[in-house]
Amino acid sequence: MLAGHDTTANALTTILYLLAAHKDAQKKVRDEILRVLGDDLTPSAEQQKELKYMNMVMNENLRLYPPVAQLPRRFSAQEIKFRNHVIPAKTAIILNIYGIHHSSRNWKDPENFIPERFENEKHDYYAWLGFGGGSRICLGINFSLIEQRIMLCALLRKYEIFLPADSIHKDKLQIEPEVSGTSGPYPVPLIFKRRTE
């Protein structure tokens, strides 16, 4: 079982990196927060639904950098016939979420940050597994998404976020794989500059 705050913390780290690296997306999310929330500090349930671009950015972040890169090994209880393939009984099966999220079969330009790809939600259900899928989907999905939205609203309304000039992540986020199936970036130093507007 993979659960807890480390996966949400990793998701927040990678989304802050993406927003620092893509200033246009950061501005668009901030403008949406200010428009939707007004003077409210914390988004209501209704306001969270209105944060459409933020939600697209969050989905794209989880596609590019899934906190759980692969699901734990399971064994097939019996022989499985799938299309033209046969999986013998007692075969170890590991679901490579990172591979699914970066497959050109599922996504156009899979290595690029394109939040708008989630605008119409026209992708195969199992092409995006930010929280798993089906009957075993992560129980903490809503808690994690709410926590991420609240943090992003609090940070982006007050700060502009930058990558340091000497960042090891300036060209691409450097990921540290974990044996457990979770993954996260190497430390990501960021610069938070208080907004004056």
C-alpha atoms as a printed R data frame, in Angstrom:
    type eleno elety resid chain resno       x       y       z
1   ATOM     1    CA   MET     A     1   0.000   0.000   0.000
2   ATOM     2    CA   LEU     A     2   1.326   3.429  -0.963
3   ATOM     3    CA   ALA     A     3  -0.226   6.223   1.010
4   ATOM     4    CA   GLY     A     4   0.556   9.303   2.975
5   ATOM     5    CA   HIS     A     5   1.781  12.793   2.574
6   ATOM     6    CA   ASP     A     6   4.985  11.990   0.688
7   ATOM     7    CA   THR     A     7   3.111  11.456  -2.581
8   ATOM     8    CA   THR     A     8   1.219  14.760  -2.241
9   ATOM     9    CA   ALA     A     9   4.434  16.527  -1.202
10  ATOM    10    CA   ASN     A    10   6.183  15.144  -4.293
11  ATOM    11    CA   ALA     A    11   3.264  16.266  -6.483
12  ATOM    12    CA   LEU     A    12   3.443  19.777  -4.998
13  ATOM    13    CA   THR     A    13   7.204  19.889  -5.526
14  ATOM    14    CA   THR     A    14   6.927  18.926  -9.180
15  ATOM    15    CA   ILE     A    15   4.019  21.278  -9.895
16  ATOM    16    CA   LEU     A    16   5.878  24.207  -8.318
17  ATOM    17    CA   TYR     A    17   8.876  23.305 -10.480
18  ATOM    18    CA   LEU     A    18   6.668  23.252 -13.607
19  ATOM    19    CA   LEU     A    19   5.109  26.601 -12.739
20  ATOM    20    CA   ALA     A    20   8.559  28.115 -12.110
21  ATOM    21    CA   ALA     A    21   9.802  26.727 -15.437
22  ATOM    22    CA   HIS     A    22   6.665  27.795 -17.354
23  ATOM    23    CA   LYS     A    23   5.966  31.400 -16.369
24  ATOM    24    CA   ASP     A    24   3.006  31.677 -18.758
25  ATOM    25    CA   ALA     A    25   1.245  28.790 -17.004
26  ATOM    26    CA   GLN     A    26   2.090  30.277 -13.592
27  ATOM    27    CA   LYS     A    27   0.516  33.599 -14.608
28  ATOM    28    CA   LYS     A    28  -2.556  31.878 -16.028
29  ATOM    29    CA   VAL     A    29  -3.094  29.852 -12.825
30  ATOM    30    CA   ARG     A    30  -2.549  32.943 -10.652
31  ATOM    31    CA   ASP     A    31  -4.968  35.040 -12.715
32  ATOM    32    CA   GLU     A    32  -7.571  32.277 -12.432
33  ATOM    33    CA   ILE     A    33  -7.092  32.064  -8.644
34  ATOM    34    CA   LEU     A    34  -7.521  35.825  -8.240
35  ATOM    35    CA   ARG     A    35 -10.574  35.878 -10.524
36  ATOM    36    CA   VAL     A    36 -12.334  32.877  -8.938
37  ATOM    37    CA   LEU     A    37 -11.432  33.413  -5.277
38  ATOM    38    CA   GLY     A    38 -11.498  37.190  -5.051
39  ATOM    39    CA   ASP     A    39 -10.725  37.976  -1.415
40  ATOM    40    CA   ASP     A    40 -11.351  34.410  -0.201
41  ATOM    41    CA   LEU     A    41  -8.183  32.772   1.101
42  ATOM    42    CA   THR     A    42  -9.321  29.158   0.798
43  ATOM    43    CA   PRO     A    43 -11.332  27.883  -2.173
44  ATOM    44    CA   SER     A    44 -14.777  26.453  -1.450
45  ATOM    45    CA   ALA     A    45 -15.849  23.184  -3.067
46  ATOM    46    CA   GLU     A    46 -17.669  25.163  -5.772
47  ATOM    47    CA   GLN     A    47 -14.689  27.447  -6.379
48  ATOM    48    CA   GLN     A    48 -12.384  24.424  -6.731
49  ATOM    49    CA   LYS     A    49 -14.513  23.235  -9.658
50  ATOM    50    CA   GLU     A    50 -14.137  26.662 -11.276
51  ATOM    51    CA   LEU     A    51 -10.322  26.450 -11.162
52  ATOM    52    CA   LYS     A    52 -10.339  24.706 -14.540
53  ATOM    53    CA   TYR     A    53  -6.869  25.681 -15.728
54  ATOM    54    CA   MET     A    54  -5.331  24.860 -12.340
55  ATOM    55    CA   ASN     A    55  -6.946  21.417 -12.526
56  ATOM    56    CA   MET     A    56  -5.516  20.908 -16.027
57  ATOM    57    CA   VAL     A    57  -2.048  21.871 -14.749
58  ATOM    58    CA   MET     A    58  -2.430  19.475 -11.807
59  ATOM    59    CA   ASN     A    59  -3.432  16.607 -14.124
60  ATOM    60    CA   GLU     A    60  -0.560  17.342 -16.504
61  ATOM    61    CA   ASN     A    61   1.852  17.457 -13.568
62  ATOM    62    CA   LEU     A    62   0.672  14.037 -12.377
63  ATOM    63    CA   ARG     A    63   0.996  12.723 -15.933
64  ATOM    64    CA   LEU     A    64   4.561  13.987 -16.368
65  ATOM    65    CA   TYR     A    65   5.739  13.209 -12.843
66  ATOM    66    CA   PRO     A    66   3.506  10.583 -11.231
67  ATOM    67    CA   PRO     A    67   4.437  10.327  -7.530
68  ATOM    68    CA   VAL     A    68   3.826   6.591  -7.820
69  ATOM    69    CA   ALA     A    69   5.751   5.616 -10.954
70  ATOM    70    CA   GLN     A    70   4.768   1.966 -10.793
71  ATOM    71    CA   LEU     A    71   2.273  -0.070  -8.843
72  ATOM    72    CA   PRO     A    72   3.497  -2.865  -6.575
73  ATOM    73    CA   ARG     A    73   3.992  -6.304  -8.009
74  ATOM    74    CA   ARG     A    74   1.004  -8.614  -8.089
75  ATOM    75    CA   PHE     A    75   0.781 -12.190  -9.264
76  ATOM    76    CA   SER     A    76  -1.820 -13.498 -11.680
77  ATOM    77    CA   ALA     A    77  -4.011 -16.027  -9.872
78  ATOM    78    CA   GLN     A    78  -4.804 -17.882 -13.072
79  ATOM    79    CA   GLU     A    79  -3.879 -17.826 -16.738
80  ATOM    80    CA   ILE     A    80  -5.063 -14.624 -18.412
81  ATOM    81    CA   LYS     A    81  -5.765 -14.267 -22.128
82  ATOM    82    CA   PHE     A    82  -5.559 -10.666 -23.281
83  ATOM    83    CA   ARG     A    83  -5.852  -9.873 -26.984
84  ATOM    84    CA   ASN     A    84  -3.114 -12.006 -28.598
85  ATOM    85    CA   HIS     A    85  -1.210 -12.558 -25.359
86  ATOM    86    CA   VAL     A    86  -1.324 -15.224 -22.678
87  ATOM    87    CA   ILE     A    87  -0.112 -14.453 -19.159
88  ATOM    88    CA   PRO     A    88   0.539 -17.708 -17.287
89  ATOM    89    CA   ALA     A    89  -0.761 -18.206 -13.748
90  ATOM    90    CA   LYS     A    90   1.531 -16.959 -10.969
91  ATOM    91    CA   THR     A    91   3.270 -14.441 -13.264
92  ATOM    92    CA   ALA     A    92   4.547 -11.274 -11.584
93  ATOM    93    CA   ILE     A    93   2.797  -8.217 -13.019
94  ATOM    94    CA   ILE     A    94   4.021  -4.669 -12.458
95  ATOM    95    CA   LEU     A    95   2.097  -1.684 -13.821
96  ATOM    96    CA   ASN     A    96   4.490   0.944 -15.194
97  ATOM    97    CA   ILE     A    97   2.505   4.164 -14.733
98  ATOM    98    CA   TYR     A    98   5.409   6.363 -15.818
99  ATOM    99    CA   GLY     A    99   5.655   4.413 -19.085
100 ATOM   100    CA   ILE     A   100   1.917   4.690 -19.736
101 ATOM   101    CA   HIS     A   101   2.001   8.440 -19.048
102 ATOM   102    CA   HIS     A   102   4.955   8.967 -21.403
103 ATOM   103    CA   SER     A   103   3.781   6.727 -24.249
104 ATOM   104    CA   SER     A   104   3.260   8.367 -27.641
105 ATOM   105    CA   ARG     A   105   0.457   5.824 -28.168
106 ATOM   106    CA   ASN     A   106  -1.521   7.597 -25.453
107 ATOM   107    CA   TRP     A   107  -0.311  11.195 -25.691
108 ATOM   108    CA   LYS     A   108   0.820  13.595 -28.391
109 ATOM   109    CA   ASP     A   109   4.229  15.083 -27.479
110 ATOM   110    CA   PRO     A   110   4.319  13.071 -24.228
111 ATOM   111    CA   GLU     A   111   7.515  14.680 -22.892
112 ATOM   112    CA   ASN     A   112   6.150  18.221 -23.157
113 ATOM   113    CA   PHE     A   113   4.189  20.180 -20.543
114 ATOM   114    CA   ILE     A   114   0.817  20.821 -22.219
115 ATOM   115    CA   PRO     A   115  -1.948  21.305 -19.614
116 ATOM   116    CA   GLU     A   116  -4.502  22.005 -22.358
117 ATOM   117    CA   ARG     A   117  -4.451  18.315 -23.310
118 ATOM   118    CA   PHE     A   118  -6.837  17.853 -20.337
119 ATOM   119    CA   GLU     A   119  -9.254  20.556 -21.474
120 ATOM   120    CA   ASN     A   120 -11.725  18.129 -23.040
121 ATOM   121    CA   GLU     A   121 -10.808  14.954 -21.109
122 ATOM   122    CA   LYS     A   122 -10.676  12.997 -24.390
123 ATOM   123    CA   HIS     A   123  -8.153  10.328 -23.490
124 ATOM   124    CA   ASP     A   124  -8.408   6.639 -22.775
125 ATOM   125    CA   TYR     A   125  -9.438   6.114 -19.139
126 ATOM   126    CA   TYR     A   126  -6.340   4.045 -18.359
127 ATOM   127    CA   ALA     A   127  -3.928   6.374 -20.209
128 ATOM   128    CA   TRP     A   128  -3.840   8.624 -17.118
129 ATOM   129    CA   LEU     A   129  -3.320   6.879 -13.791
130 ATOM   130    CA   GLY     A   130  -2.286   9.703 -11.483
131 ATOM   131    CA   PHE     A   131  -4.156   7.929  -8.676
132 ATOM   132    CA   GLY     A   132  -4.471   4.488 -10.217
133 ATOM   133    CA   GLY     A   133  -7.812   3.468 -11.639
134 ATOM   134    CA   GLY     A   134 -10.789   1.177 -11.458
135 ATOM   135    CA   SER     A   135 -11.835  -0.446  -8.210
136 ATOM   136    CA   ARG     A   136  -8.354   0.043  -6.712
137 ATOM   137    CA   ILE     A   137  -8.117   3.795  -7.294
138 ATOM   138    CA   CYS     A   138  -6.384   5.674  -4.485
139 ATOM   139    CA   LEU     A   139  -8.753   6.373  -1.599
140 ATOM   140    CA   GLY     A   140  -6.954   9.645  -0.913
141 ATOM   141    CA   ILE     A   141  -7.539  11.138  -4.374
142 ATOM   142    CA   ASN     A   142  -9.908  13.899  -3.240
143 ATOM   143    CA   PHE     A   143  -7.880  14.714  -0.123
144 ATOM   144    CA   SER     A   144  -4.697  15.040  -2.175
145 ATOM   145    CA   LEU     A   145  -6.306  17.189  -4.877
146 ATOM   146    CA   ILE     A   146  -7.922  19.500  -2.310
147 ATOM   147    CA   GLU     A   147  -4.641  19.813  -0.412
148 ATOM   148    CA   GLN     A   148  -2.795  20.661  -3.642
149 ATOM   149    CA   ARG     A   149  -5.377  23.281  -4.677
150 ATOM   150    CA   ILE     A   150  -5.325  24.965  -1.262
151 ATOM   151    CA   MET     A   151  -1.516  25.116  -1.236
152 ATOM   152    CA   LEU     A   152  -1.332  26.451  -4.786
153 ATOM   153    CA   CYS     A   153  -3.964  29.103  -4.052
154 ATOM   154    CA   ALA     A   154  -2.117  30.222  -0.921
155 ATOM   155    CA   LEU     A   155   1.295  30.353  -2.596
156 ATOM   156    CA   LEU     A   156   0.445  31.780  -6.015
157 ATOM   157    CA   ARG     A   157  -1.710  34.622  -4.777
158 ATOM   158    CA   LYS     A   158   1.237  35.925  -2.694
159 ATOM   159    CA   TYR     A   159   4.389  34.814  -4.534
160 ATOM   160    CA   GLU     A   160   6.016  34.554  -7.921
161 ATOM   161    CA   ILE     A   161   8.089  31.397  -8.188
162 ATOM   162    CA   PHE     A   162  11.432  31.160  -9.982
163 ATOM   163    CA   LEU     A   163  14.129  28.567 -10.591
164 ATOM   164    CA   PRO     A   164  17.601  29.675  -9.465
165 ATOM   165    CA   ALA     A   165  19.900  30.393 -12.427
166 ATOM   166    CA   ASP     A   166  22.253  27.583 -11.375
167 ATOM   167    CA   SER     A   167  19.491  24.993 -10.808
168 ATOM   168    CA   ILE     A   168  20.309  21.418 -11.817
169 ATOM   169    CA   HIS     A   169  16.683  21.329 -12.982
170 ATOM   170    CA   LYS     A   170  16.904  24.292 -15.397
171 ATOM   171    CA   ASP     A   171  16.615  22.075 -18.495
172 ATOM   172    CA   LYS     A   172  14.663  19.163 -17.049
173 ATOM   173    CA   LEU     A   173  13.515  17.979 -13.647
174 ATOM   174    CA   GLN     A   174  15.925  15.395 -12.238
175 ATOM   175    CA   ILE     A   175  13.986  12.502 -10.693
176 ATOM   176    CA   GLU     A   176  15.250  10.175  -7.997
177 ATOM   177    CA   PRO     A   177  13.692   6.719  -8.458
178 ATOM   178    CA   GLU     A   178  12.729   4.758  -5.377
179 ATOM   179    CA   VAL     A   179  12.619   0.983  -5.073
180 ATOM   180    CA   SER     A   180   9.210   1.230  -3.350
181 ATOM   181    CA   GLY     A   181   7.488   2.431  -6.528
182 ATOM   182    CA   THR     A   182   7.218   6.039  -5.423
183 ATOM   183    CA   SER     A   183   9.485   8.604  -6.967
184 ATOM   184    CA   GLY     A   184  10.319  12.194  -6.357
185 ATOM   185    CA   PRO     A   185  12.684  14.844  -7.564
186 ATOM   186    CA   TYR     A   186  16.087  15.528  -6.153
187 ATOM   187    CA   PRO     A   187  15.829  18.632  -3.944
188 ATOM   188    CA   VAL     A   188  14.307  21.465  -5.974
189 ATOM   189    CA   PRO     A   189  15.463  24.840  -4.664
190 ATOM   190    CA   LEU     A   190  13.012  27.537  -5.734
191 ATOM   191    CA   ILE     A   191  12.926  31.290  -5.284
192 ATOM   192    CA   PHE     A   192   9.694  32.757  -3.879
193 ATOM   193    CA   LYS     A   193   9.391  36.485  -4.529
194 ATOM   194    CA   ARG     A   194   6.566  38.313  -2.782
195 ATOM   195    CA   ARG     A   195   4.156  39.872  -5.257
196 ATOM   196    CA   THR     A   196   3.634  43.613  -4.989
197 ATOM   197    CA   GLU     A   197   0.329  43.804  -6.885
